Structure formats: C-alpha cells, structure tokens
PDB file of C-alpha atoms and ligand atoms in Angstrom:
ATOM      1  CA  MET A   1      -5.545  41.632 -18.448  1.00 76.00           C
ATOM      2  CA  ARG A   2      -6.919  43.162 -15.320  1.00 94.00           C
ATOM      3  CA  GLY A   3      -9.118  46.136 -15.670  1.00 95.00           C
ATOM      4  CA  LYS A   4      -9.364  49.319 -13.642  1.00 98.00           C
ATOM      5  CA  LEU A   5     -11.826  49.952 -10.843  1.00 98.00           C
ATOM      6  CA  VAL A   6     -12.767  53.363  -9.262  1.00 98.00           C
ATOM      7  CA  ALA A   7     -14.850  53.175  -6.163  1.00 98.00           C
ATOM      8  CA  GLY A   8     -16.371  56.140  -4.274  1.00 98.00           C
ATOM      9  CA  ASN A   9     -16.302  55.881  -0.466  1.00 98.00           C
ATOM     10  CA  TRP A  10     -18.855  58.345   0.723  1.00 98.00           C
ATOM     11  CA  LYS A  11     -18.097  57.666   4.374  1.00 98.00           C
ATOM     12  CA  MET A  12     -20.610  59.100   6.858  1.00 98.00           C
ATOM     13  CA  ASN A  13     -21.630  61.998   4.645  1.00 98.00           C
ATOM     14  CA  GLY A  14     -24.843  63.216   3.104  1.00 97.00           C
ATOM     15  CA  SER A  15     -28.527  63.242   3.509  1.00 98.00           C
ATOM     16  CA  LEU A  16     -31.340  61.637   1.650  1.00 98.00           C
ATOM     17  CA  ALA A  17     -31.612  64.687  -0.537  1.00 98.00           C
ATOM     18  CA  SER A  18     -27.877  65.034  -1.184  1.00 98.00           C
ATOM     19  CA  VAL A  19     -27.459  61.340  -1.861  1.00 98.00           C
ATOM     20  CA  ARG A  20     -30.241  61.450  -4.496  1.00 98.00           C
ATOM     21  CA  GLU A  21     -28.538  64.439  -6.157  1.00 98.00           C
ATOM     22  CA  LEU A  22     -25.131  62.806  -6.104  1.00 98.00           C
ATOM     23  CA  ILE A  23     -26.131  59.436  -7.477  1.00 98.00           C
ATOM     24  CA  ASP A  24     -28.301  60.969 -10.188  1.00 97.00           C
ATOM     25  CA  GLY A  25     -25.359  63.135 -11.257  1.00 97.00           C
ATOM     26  CA  ILE A  26     -22.992  60.225 -11.391  1.00 97.00           C
ATOM     27  CA  ASN A  27     -25.547  58.174 -13.264  1.00 96.00           C
ATOM     28  CA  ARG A  28     -26.029  60.875 -15.886  1.00 95.00           C
ATOM     29  CA  GLY A  29     -22.297  60.801 -16.636  1.00 95.00           C
ATOM     30  CA  MET A  30     -21.868  57.003 -16.742  1.00 95.00           C
ATOM     31  CA  ASP A  31     -22.316  56.708 -20.509  1.00 92.00           C
ATOM     32  CA  THR A  32     -19.065  58.656 -20.949  1.00 93.00           C
ATOM     33  CA  ILE A  33     -17.129  55.949 -19.165  1.00 95.00           C
ATOM     34  CA  GLN A  34     -16.169  53.097 -21.489  1.00 92.00           C
ATOM     35  CA  SER A  35     -14.165  50.441 -19.835  1.00 94.00           C
ATOM     36  CA  ALA A  36     -13.310  51.271 -16.195  1.00 96.00           C
ATOM     37  CA  GLY A  37     -15.397  49.627 -13.551  1.00 97.00           C
ATOM     38  CA  VAL A  38     -17.163  52.148 -11.258  1.00 98.00           C
ATOM     39  CA  ALA A  39     -18.710  51.559  -7.847  1.00 98.00           C
ATOM     40  CA  VAL A  40     -20.127  53.740  -5.087  1.00 98.00           C
ATOM     41  CA  CYS A  41     -20.249  52.880  -1.355  1.00 98.00           C
ATOM     42  CA  PRO A  42     -22.928  54.937   0.341  1.00 98.00           C
ATOM     43  CA  PRO A  43     -23.710  54.976   4.073  1.00 98.00           C
ATOM     44  CA  ALA A  44     -25.601  51.685   4.595  1.00 98.00           C
ATOM     45  CA  VAL A  45     -29.033  53.216   5.270  1.00 98.00           C
ATOM     46  CA  TYR A  46     -28.917  54.803   1.796  1.00 98.00           C
ATOM     47  CA  ILE A  47     -27.986  51.581  -0.088  1.00 98.00           C
ATOM     48  CA  PRO A  48     -31.597  50.724  -0.979  1.00 97.00           C
ATOM     49  CA  GLU A  49     -32.168  54.272  -2.360  1.00 98.00           C
ATOM     50  CA  VAL A  50     -28.999  54.267  -4.391  1.00 98.00           C
ATOM     51  CA  ALA A  51     -29.737  50.699  -5.640  1.00 97.00           C
ATOM     52  CA  ALA A  52     -33.184  51.820  -6.860  1.00 96.00           C
ATOM     53  CA  ARG A  53     -31.773  54.794  -8.611  1.00 96.00           C
ATOM     54  CA  ILE A  54     -28.897  53.033 -10.408  1.00 94.00           C
ATOM     55  CA  GLY A  55     -31.191  50.238 -11.611  1.00 82.00           C
ATOM     56  CA  GLY A  56     -29.414  47.560 -13.604  1.00 75.00           C
ATOM     57  CA  GLY A  57     -26.759  49.802 -15.029  1.00 80.00           C
ATOM     58  CA  ARG A  58     -22.985  49.499 -15.063  1.00 88.00           C
ATOM     59  CA  LEU A  59     -22.609  51.376 -11.798  1.00 96.00           C
ATOM     60  CA  ALA A  60     -21.912  48.957  -9.052  1.00 98.00           C
ATOM     61  CA  LEU A  61     -22.800  49.281  -5.423  1.00 98.00           C
ATOM     62  CA  GLY A  62     -20.655  48.568  -2.391  1.00 98.00           C
ATOM     63  CA  ALA A  63     -20.896  48.755   1.397  1.00 98.00           C
ATOM     64  CA  GLN A  64     -18.331  50.521   3.567  1.00 98.00           C
ATOM     65  CA  ASN A  65     -18.113  47.630   6.016  1.00 98.00           C
ATOM     66  CA  ILE A  66     -19.656  44.141   6.562  1.00 98.00           C
ATOM     67  CA  GLY A  67     -20.415  42.005   9.627  1.00 98.00           C
ATOM     68  CA  ASP A  68     -17.864  39.260  10.238  1.00 98.00           C
ATOM     69  CA  GLN A  69     -20.713  36.877  11.123  1.00 98.00           C
ATOM     70  CA  ASP A  70     -23.462  35.650   8.830  1.00 98.00           C
ATOM     71  CA  GLY A  71     -26.368  36.653  11.173  1.00 97.00           C
ATOM     72  CA  GLY A  72     -27.626  36.534  14.654  1.00 98.00           C
ATOM     73  CA  ALA A  73     -27.053  38.508  17.864  1.00 98.00           C
ATOM     74  CA  PHE A  74     -24.454  41.018  16.659  1.00 98.00           C
ATOM     75  CA  THR A  75     -25.988  44.393  17.368  1.00 98.00           C
ATOM     76  CA  GLY A  76     -25.091  47.101  14.932  1.00 97.00           C
ATOM     77  CA  GLU A  77     -23.550  44.804  12.331  1.00 98.00           C
ATOM     78  CA  ILE A  78     -24.869  44.101   8.846  1.00 98.00           C
ATOM     79  CA  ALA A  79     -24.603  40.707   7.234  1.00 98.00           C
ATOM     80  CA  GLY A  80     -23.296  40.081   3.817  1.00 98.00           C
ATOM     81  CA  SER A  81     -26.578  38.406   2.747  1.00 98.00           C
ATOM     82  CA  MET A  82     -28.382  41.633   3.677  1.00 98.00           C
ATOM     83  CA  LEU A  83     -26.091  43.695   1.509  1.00 98.00           C
ATOM     84  CA  ARG A  84     -26.586  41.191  -1.332  1.00 98.00           C
ATOM     85  CA  ASP A  85     -30.407  41.576  -0.896  1.00 97.00           C
ATOM     86  CA  PHE A  86     -29.991  45.275  -1.958  1.00 96.00           C
ATOM     87  CA  GLY A  87     -27.706  44.681  -4.807  1.00 96.00           C
ATOM     88  CA  CYS A  88     -24.286  45.241  -3.352  1.00 98.00           C
ATOM     89  CA  ARG A  89     -21.351  43.738  -5.180  1.00 98.00           C
ATOM     90  CA  TYR A  90     -18.465  45.061  -3.033  1.00 98.00           C
ATOM     91  CA  ALA A  91     -17.721  45.437   0.637  1.00 98.00           C
ATOM     92  CA  VAL A  92     -14.916  47.657   1.861  1.00 98.00           C
ATOM     93  CA  VAL A  93     -13.067  45.985   4.801  1.00 98.00           C
ATOM     94  CA  GLY A  94     -10.322  47.331   7.017  1.00 98.00           C
ATOM     95  CA  HIS A  95     -10.546  50.979   6.076  1.00 98.00           C
ATOM     96  CA  SER A  96      -7.943  52.859   8.176  1.00 97.00           C
ATOM     97  CA  GLU A  97     -10.773  54.776   9.892  1.00 97.00           C
ATOM     98  CA  ARG A  98     -12.156  51.446  11.032  1.00 98.00           C
ATOM     99  CA  ARG A  99      -8.784  50.178  11.994  1.00 98.00           C
ATOM    100  CA  SER A 100      -7.609  53.266  13.885  1.00 95.00           C
ATOM    101  CA  ILE A 101     -10.757  55.021  15.215  1.00 97.00           C
ATOM    102  CA  TYR A 102     -12.687  51.825  15.972  1.00 98.00           C
ATOM    103  CA  ALA A 103      -9.722  49.664  16.848  1.00 98.00           C
ATOM    104  CA  GLU A 104     -10.418  46.925  14.316  1.00 98.00           C
ATOM    105  CA  SER A 105      -7.636  44.392  14.472  1.00 98.00           C
ATOM    106  CA  ASP A 106      -6.034  42.622  11.455  1.00 98.00           C
ATOM    107  CA  GLN A 107      -7.843  39.494  12.555  1.00 98.00           C
ATOM    108  CA  LEU A 108     -11.266  41.095  12.683  1.00 98.00           C
ATOM    109  CA  VAL A 109     -10.649  42.641   9.281  1.00 98.00           C
ATOM    110  CA  ALA A 110      -9.668  39.215   7.952  1.00 98.00           C
ATOM    111  CA  ARG A 111     -12.930  37.799   9.290  1.00 98.00           C
ATOM    112  CA  ARG A 112     -14.897  40.555   7.592  1.00 98.00           C
ATOM    113  CA  PHE A 113     -13.041  39.737   4.371  1.00 98.00           C
ATOM    114  CA  ALA A 114     -13.975  36.068   4.734  1.00 98.00           C
ATOM    115  CA  ALA A 115     -17.660  36.978   5.439  1.00 98.00           C
ATOM    116  CA  ALA A 116     -17.838  39.043   2.265  1.00 98.00           C
ATOM    117  CA  ARG A 117     -16.526  36.113   0.217  1.00 98.00           C
ATOM    118  CA  ARG A 118     -19.005  33.681   1.857  1.00 98.00           C
ATOM    119  CA  ALA A 119     -21.826  36.043   0.884  1.00 98.00           C
ATOM    120  CA  GLY A 120     -20.588  36.255  -2.738  1.00 98.00           C
ATOM    121  CA  LEU A 121     -19.449  39.877  -2.358  1.00 98.00           C
ATOM    122  CA  VAL A 122     -16.091  41.141  -3.539  1.00 98.00           C
ATOM    123  CA  PRO A 123     -14.111  42.485  -0.499  1.00 98.00           C
ATOM    124  CA  ILE A 124     -12.064  45.641  -1.049  1.00 99.00           C
ATOM    125  CA  LEU A 125      -9.317  45.143   1.509  1.00 99.00           C
ATOM    126  CA  CYS A 126      -7.744  48.434   2.624  1.00 98.00           C
ATOM    127  CA  VAL A 127      -4.113  48.339   3.778  1.00 98.00           C
ATOM    128  CA  GLY A 128      -1.664  51.072   4.496  1.00 98.00           C
ATOM    129  CA  GLU A 129       0.825  52.576   6.925  1.00 97.00           C
ATOM    130  CA  LEU A 130       0.698  55.459   9.370  1.00 96.00           C
ATOM    131  CA  LEU A 131       3.123  58.393   8.756  1.00 95.00           C
ATOM    132  CA  GLU A 132       5.333  57.389  11.615  1.00 95.00           C
ATOM    133  CA  GLU A 133       5.526  53.871  10.308  1.00 97.00           C
ATOM    134  CA  ARG A 134       6.597  55.109   6.936  1.00 96.00           C
ATOM    135  CA  GLU A 135       9.224  57.429   8.478  1.00 94.00           C
ATOM    136  CA  GLN A 136      10.660  54.517  10.419  1.00 96.00           C
ATOM    137  CA  GLY A 137      10.876  52.377   7.232  1.00 97.00           C
ATOM    138  CA  PHE A 138       8.079  50.008   8.317  1.00 98.00           C
ATOM    139  CA  THR A 139       5.724  50.428   5.378  1.00 98.00           C
ATOM    140  CA  GLU A 140       6.263  46.987   3.904  1.00 98.00           C
ATOM    141  CA  ALA A 141       6.223  45.264   7.324  1.00 98.00           C
ATOM    142  CA  VAL A 142       2.844  46.931   8.169  1.00 98.00           C
ATOM    143  CA  VAL A 143       1.207  46.310   4.789  1.00 98.00           C
ATOM    144  CA  GLY A 144       2.714  42.735   4.759  1.00 98.00           C
ATOM    145  CA  ARG A 145       1.209  42.083   8.246  1.00 98.00           C
ATOM    146  CA  GLN A 146      -2.172  43.346   7.171  1.00 98.00           C
ATOM    147  CA  LEU A 147      -2.133  41.007   4.131  1.00 98.00           C
ATOM    148  CA  ASP A 148      -0.794  38.032   6.133  1.00 98.00           C
ATOM    149  CA  ALA A 149      -3.790  38.128   8.468  1.00 98.00           C
ATOM    150  CA  VAL A 150      -6.082  37.582   5.465  1.00 98.00           C
ATOM    151  CA  ILE A 151      -3.762  34.955   3.919  1.00 98.00           C
ATOM    152  CA  GLU A 152      -3.757  33.034   7.241  1.00 98.00           C
ATOM    153  CA  LEU A 153      -7.524  32.874   7.275  1.00 98.00           C
ATOM    154  CA  GLU A 154      -8.446  32.595   3.598  1.00 98.00           C
ATOM    155  CA  GLY A 155      -5.241  31.429   1.928  1.00 98.00           C
ATOM    156  CA  ILE A 156      -3.937  33.024  -1.281  1.00 98.00           C
ATOM    157  CA  ALA A 157      -7.065  31.791  -3.042  1.00 98.00           C
ATOM    158  CA  GLY A 158      -9.030  34.397  -1.119  1.00 98.00           C
ATOM    159  CA  PHE A 159      -7.466  37.104  -3.367  1.00 98.00           C
ATOM    160  CA  ALA A 160      -8.918  35.523  -6.490  1.00 97.00           C
ATOM    161  CA  ASP A 161     -12.220  37.334  -5.966  1.00 94.00           C
ATOM    162  CA  ALA A 162     -10.988  40.418  -4.066  1.00 98.00           C
ATOM    163  CA  VAL A 163      -9.636  43.894  -4.543  1.00 98.00           C
ATOM    164  CA  VAL A 164      -6.880  45.462  -2.470  1.00 98.00           C
ATOM    165  CA  ALA A 165      -6.787  49.198  -1.845  1.00 98.00           C
ATOM    166  CA  TYR A 166      -3.398  50.661  -0.803  1.00 98.00           C
ATOM    167  CA  GLU A 167      -4.231  53.700   1.260  1.00 98.00           C
ATOM    168  CA  PRO A 168      -1.297  55.359   3.123  1.00 97.00           C
ATOM    169  CA  VAL A 169      -3.089  56.746   6.161  1.00 95.00           C
ATOM    170  CA  TRP A 170      -1.118  60.034   5.947  1.00 94.00           C
ATOM    171  CA  ALA A 171      -2.597  60.649   2.528  1.00 93.00           C
ATOM    172  CA  ILE A 172      -6.274  60.084   3.479  1.00 91.00           C
ATOM    173  CA  GLY A 173      -8.279  63.290   3.596  1.00 88.00           C
ATOM    174  CA  THR A 174      -5.181  65.370   4.019  1.00 89.00           C
ATOM    175  CA  GLY A 175      -4.717  66.692   0.503  1.00 86.00           C
ATOM    176  CA  ARG A 176      -1.318  65.059   0.618  1.00 88.00           C
ATOM    177  CA  THR A 177      -1.187  62.388  -2.087  1.00 88.00           C
ATOM    178  CA  ALA A 178       1.515  59.743  -2.290  1.00 90.00           C
ATOM    179  CA  SER A 179       3.559  60.463  -5.384  1.00 95.00           C
ATOM    180  CA  PRO A 180       2.985  58.002  -8.224  1.00 97.00           C
ATOM    181  CA  ASP A 181       6.390  56.486  -7.569  1.00 97.00           C
ATOM    182  CA  GLN A 182       5.769  56.141  -3.842  1.00 96.00           C
ATOM    183  CA  ALA A 183       2.466  54.416  -4.485  1.00 98.00           C
ATOM    184  CA  GLN A 184       3.751  52.236  -7.236  1.00 98.00           C
ATOM    185  CA  GLU A 185       6.606  50.986  -5.031  1.00 98.00           C
ATOM    186  CA  VAL A 186       4.085  49.695  -2.453  1.00 98.00           C
ATOM    187  CA  HIS A 187       1.634  48.399  -5.122  1.00 98.00           C
ATOM    188  CA  ALA A 188       4.583  46.382  -6.641  1.00 98.00           C
ATOM    189  CA  PHE A 189       5.450  45.026  -3.205  1.00 98.00           C
ATOM    190  CA  ILE A 190       1.876  43.837  -2.655  1.00 98.00           C
ATOM    191  CA  ARG A 191       1.741  42.145  -6.010  1.00 98.00           C
ATOM    192  CA  ARG A 192       5.186  40.553  -5.563  1.00 98.00           C
ATOM    193  CA  LYS A 193       4.330  39.238  -2.121  1.00 98.00           C
ATOM    194  CA  LEU A 194       1.114  37.629  -3.420  1.00 98.00           C
ATOM    195  CA  ALA A 195       2.828  36.414  -6.617  1.00 98.00           C
ATOM    196  CA  ASP A 196       5.263  34.388  -4.435  1.00 98.00           C
ATOM    197  CA  MET A 197       2.287  32.286  -3.533  1.00 98.00           C
ATOM    198  CA  ASP A 198       0.259  32.419  -6.817  1.00 98.00           C
ATOM    199  CA  ALA A 199       1.447  34.365  -9.811  1.00 98.00           C
ATOM    200  CA  GLY A 200      -1.807  34.162 -11.720  1.00 98.00           C
ATOM    201  CA  ILE A 201      -3.873  35.466  -8.782  1.00 98.00           C
ATOM    202  CA  ALA A 202      -1.442  38.312  -8.195  1.00 98.00           C
ATOM    203  CA  ASP A 203      -1.355  39.285 -11.855  1.00 98.00           C
ATOM    204  CA  ARG A 204      -5.182  39.503 -12.060  1.00 98.00           C
ATOM    205  CA  LEU A 205      -5.621  41.303  -8.759  1.00 98.00           C
ATOM    206  CA  ILE A 206      -6.950  44.864  -8.875  1.00 98.00           C
ATOM    207  CA  ILE A 207      -4.851  47.037  -6.500  1.00 98.00           C
ATOM    208  CA  GLN A 208      -6.481  50.433  -6.079  1.00 98.00           C
ATOM    209  CA  TYR A 209      -4.683  53.528  -4.697  1.00 98.00           C
ATOM    210  CA  GLY A 210      -6.514  55.686  -2.190  1.00 97.00           C
ATOM    211  CA  GLY A 211      -5.611  58.928  -0.450  1.00 96.00           C
ATOM    212  CA  SER A 212      -6.461  62.395  -1.738  1.00 94.00           C
ATOM    213  CA  VAL A 213      -7.088  61.277  -5.303  1.00 97.00           C
ATOM    214  CA  LYS A 214      -8.626  64.077  -7.406  1.00 96.00           C
ATOM    215  CA  GLY A 215      -9.421  64.677 -11.015  1.00 97.00           C
ATOM    216  CA  ALA A 216      -6.122  66.557 -11.343  1.00 97.00           C
ATOM    217  CA  ASN A 217      -3.852  63.805 -10.126  1.00 97.00           C
ATOM    218  CA  ALA A 218      -5.713  60.645 -11.026  1.00 98.00           C
ATOM    219  CA  ALA A 219      -4.330  60.116 -14.522  1.00 98.00           C
ATOM    220  CA  GLU A 220      -0.735  60.189 -13.367  1.00 98.00           C
ATOM    221  CA  LEU A 221      -1.406  57.771 -10.564  1.00 98.00           C
ATOM    222  CA  PHE A 222      -3.476  55.377 -12.730  1.00 98.00           C
ATOM    223  CA  SER A 223      -0.676  55.315 -15.392  1.00 98.00           C
ATOM    224  CA  MET A 224       1.602  53.408 -13.084  1.00 98.00           C
ATOM    225  CA  GLN A 225       2.014  49.776 -13.867  1.00 98.00           C
ATOM    226  CA  ASP A 226       0.563  48.375 -10.667  1.00 98.00           C
ATOM    227  CA  ILE A 227      -2.029  50.989  -9.888  1.00 98.00           C
ATOM    228  CA  ASP A 228      -5.441  49.695 -11.140  1.00 98.00           C
ATOM    229  CA  GLY A 229      -7.763  52.509 -10.176  1.00 98.00           C
ATOM    230  CA  GLY A 230      -8.693  54.184  -6.894  1.00 98.00           C
ATOM    231  CA  LEU A 231     -10.731  54.222  -3.756  1.00 98.00           C
ATOM    232  CA  ILE A 232     -11.881  57.812  -3.551  1.00 98.00           C
ATOM    233  CA  GLY A 233     -13.135  59.597  -0.492  1.00 98.00           C
ATOM    234  CA  GLY A 234     -13.691  63.366  -0.486  1.00 97.00           C
ATOM    235  CA  ALA A 235     -13.613  63.733  -4.260  1.00 98.00           C
ATOM    236  CA  SER A 236     -16.294  61.079  -4.678  1.00 98.00           C
ATOM    237  CA  LEU A 237     -18.835  63.439  -3.057  1.00 98.00           C
ATOM    238  CA  ASP A 238     -18.862  65.638  -6.147  1.00 98.00           C
ATOM    239  CA  ALA A 239     -20.269  63.970  -9.214  1.00 98.00           C
ATOM    240  CA  GLY A 240     -18.275  65.991 -11.708  1.00 98.00           C
ATOM    241  CA  GLU A 241     -15.007  65.431  -9.851  1.00 98.00           C
ATOM    242  CA  PHE A 242     -15.753  61.679  -9.351  1.00 98.00           C
ATOM    243  CA  LEU A 243     -16.559  61.257 -13.046  1.00 98.00           C
ATOM    244  CA  ALA A 244     -13.273  63.037 -14.009  1.00 98.00           C
ATOM    245  CA  ILE A 245     -11.421  60.489 -11.923  1.00 98.00           C
ATOM    246  CA  CYS A 246     -13.365  57.631 -13.588  1.00 98.00           C
ATOM    247  CA  LYS A 247     -12.483  59.031 -17.005  1.00 98.00           C
ATOM    248  CA  ALA A 248      -8.814  59.101 -15.984  1.00 98.00           C
ATOM    249  CA  ALA A 249      -9.077  55.363 -15.313  1.00 97.00           C
ATOM    250  CA  ASP A 250     -10.847  54.699 -18.556  1.00 92.00           C
TER     251      ASP A 250
HETATM  252  P1  PGA B 301      -9.746  60.702   0.488  1.00 91.82           P
HETATM  253  O1  PGA B 301     -10.148  59.331   1.261  1.00 91.82           O
HETATM  254  O2  PGA B 301      -9.897  60.457  -0.975  1.00 91.82           O
HETATM  255  O3  PGA B 301     -10.682  61.706   1.040  1.00 91.82           O
HETATM  256  O4  PGA B 301      -8.288  60.928   0.910  1.00 91.82           O
HETATM  257  C1  PGA B 301      -9.850  58.091   0.641  1.00 91.82           C
HETATM  258  C2  PGA B 301     -10.409  56.955   1.467  1.00 91.82           C
HETATM  259  O5  PGA B 301     -10.419  57.157   2.742  1.00 91.82           O
HETATM  260  O6  PGA B 301     -10.799  55.914   0.976  1.00 91.82           O
END
C-alpha cells in the first residue's frame, strides 16, 4: 500500500535565523508523527543548514527546483548531483510559479524531471490548471498534457520513483482550497490515466494535493481515496501548523 507524504514548500521565504527556528520547531515535533513521510524544501542556499540540523532523522529534504542538465555552463541552475551532495531526496519540478512566472514549458519541466531521476532524486511533479481553464472545462486536458510531456520523455516507468502533486493554480496561496471532491476527481483522473499504461505503477504512485492546505482542512482532504498527502506552501512556514498537517496525514 502506498503511504502518505507531506512536503513543505518554503518558496522564497525566510532568513538564516528564521530558517533555523522553523526547522528546529519541525524537528522537535517529528517524534509525534508515526507513519507519514515528511519533507521540507527550503530555498536552495539554506539546504546545507537545514541538512545539518535535521541530521539523519526521518525528516527528508527536498529542493524547489533542479537543473535540467547534469553540469556545465548553465548559469543559475543547480545540478541534481549537487542537491544529492547535501542530502536532498526530493526535487520539486514544474511548480505553477515556475511554469507561469518563469515561463517553464512542459518540455523543460519534463527534462528537469528526468534530471532528478538520473541523479537518484525523487521528482515531485506539479500539475494543475488555471481558473479559466477549469471554468472552460479544460482541467483534464491541461493536467493530461502536463503528464504527457513527462511520459513522452521518460515513459510510464518514470513514475515508478516519482511523486505527483496536483495543485490547481487558483487554489495556491489564495486561501481558496479545492473541495475534497473536486480534488479527488482530478487525482482519480491522474491515477486512471497512468493506470492505462501500468496499473502497478499507478497504484503505488503518491499523488499529493496542494493549494491552501491548512491544519483545519488537511484531514478531510487526506481522507479521500486518491489523495496521498500534500504539498504545503504558506502553512509550512509555521512549525505548529505544518506539524498539524503532518498529523492529519498520519
Ligand atoms: P499554498 O501553496 O499552500 O500556500 O497554497 C502550495 C504550493 O504552492 O505548493
């Protein structure tokens, strides 16, 4: 049976001092979490600091993005091997802020996904539709297209060691969460689409929900059949709130 995974996406927030306080607070609460997987994705420069503070515990470390190449003249990018050097296990790829603000294409996101796997990292592939796409009935077409770009490059086998995060763009940072039924519908679509190619891989795939998850709404979302935890933005910046979400997944 697949487990649950809660990952905190800290985005471009914090300072050295606040990062220390946040990670120490999460660390202190980790012994109350029994079975759920928990990861944090700090801004890249703080990865070594966070790695040192979590030691070899159960808390896993992830990056918010990853270079699509393995090294060389790619200014501003960070290679998977470098993230591995500092203990990362996960790399988020295709977050909607990367796709929309920085114009990352489905193909670039797929290459980042492939780079993560080459480096032995688990990609967390974010997919999700804009509000106008949902209103026009294009949700499945958009999410399907985002998945297809990865399938084209990596095949269905690429999803054997990966996580998918369904994040409706209209729910990110807006306080407007998808209802458990709305989210479940898209999660089931994702799993069905992949199951058409490999039922075993689809069944084992962790599909997180992301978009305004809080301590107060997490349990209801995570109780849905195809929702296997969450990718948490704003609420992951508060240790108590983040731990409450982890407990809901437990
Ligand atoms: P949010 O962000 O929880 O602040 O809505 C989620 C995300 O962007 O991963």
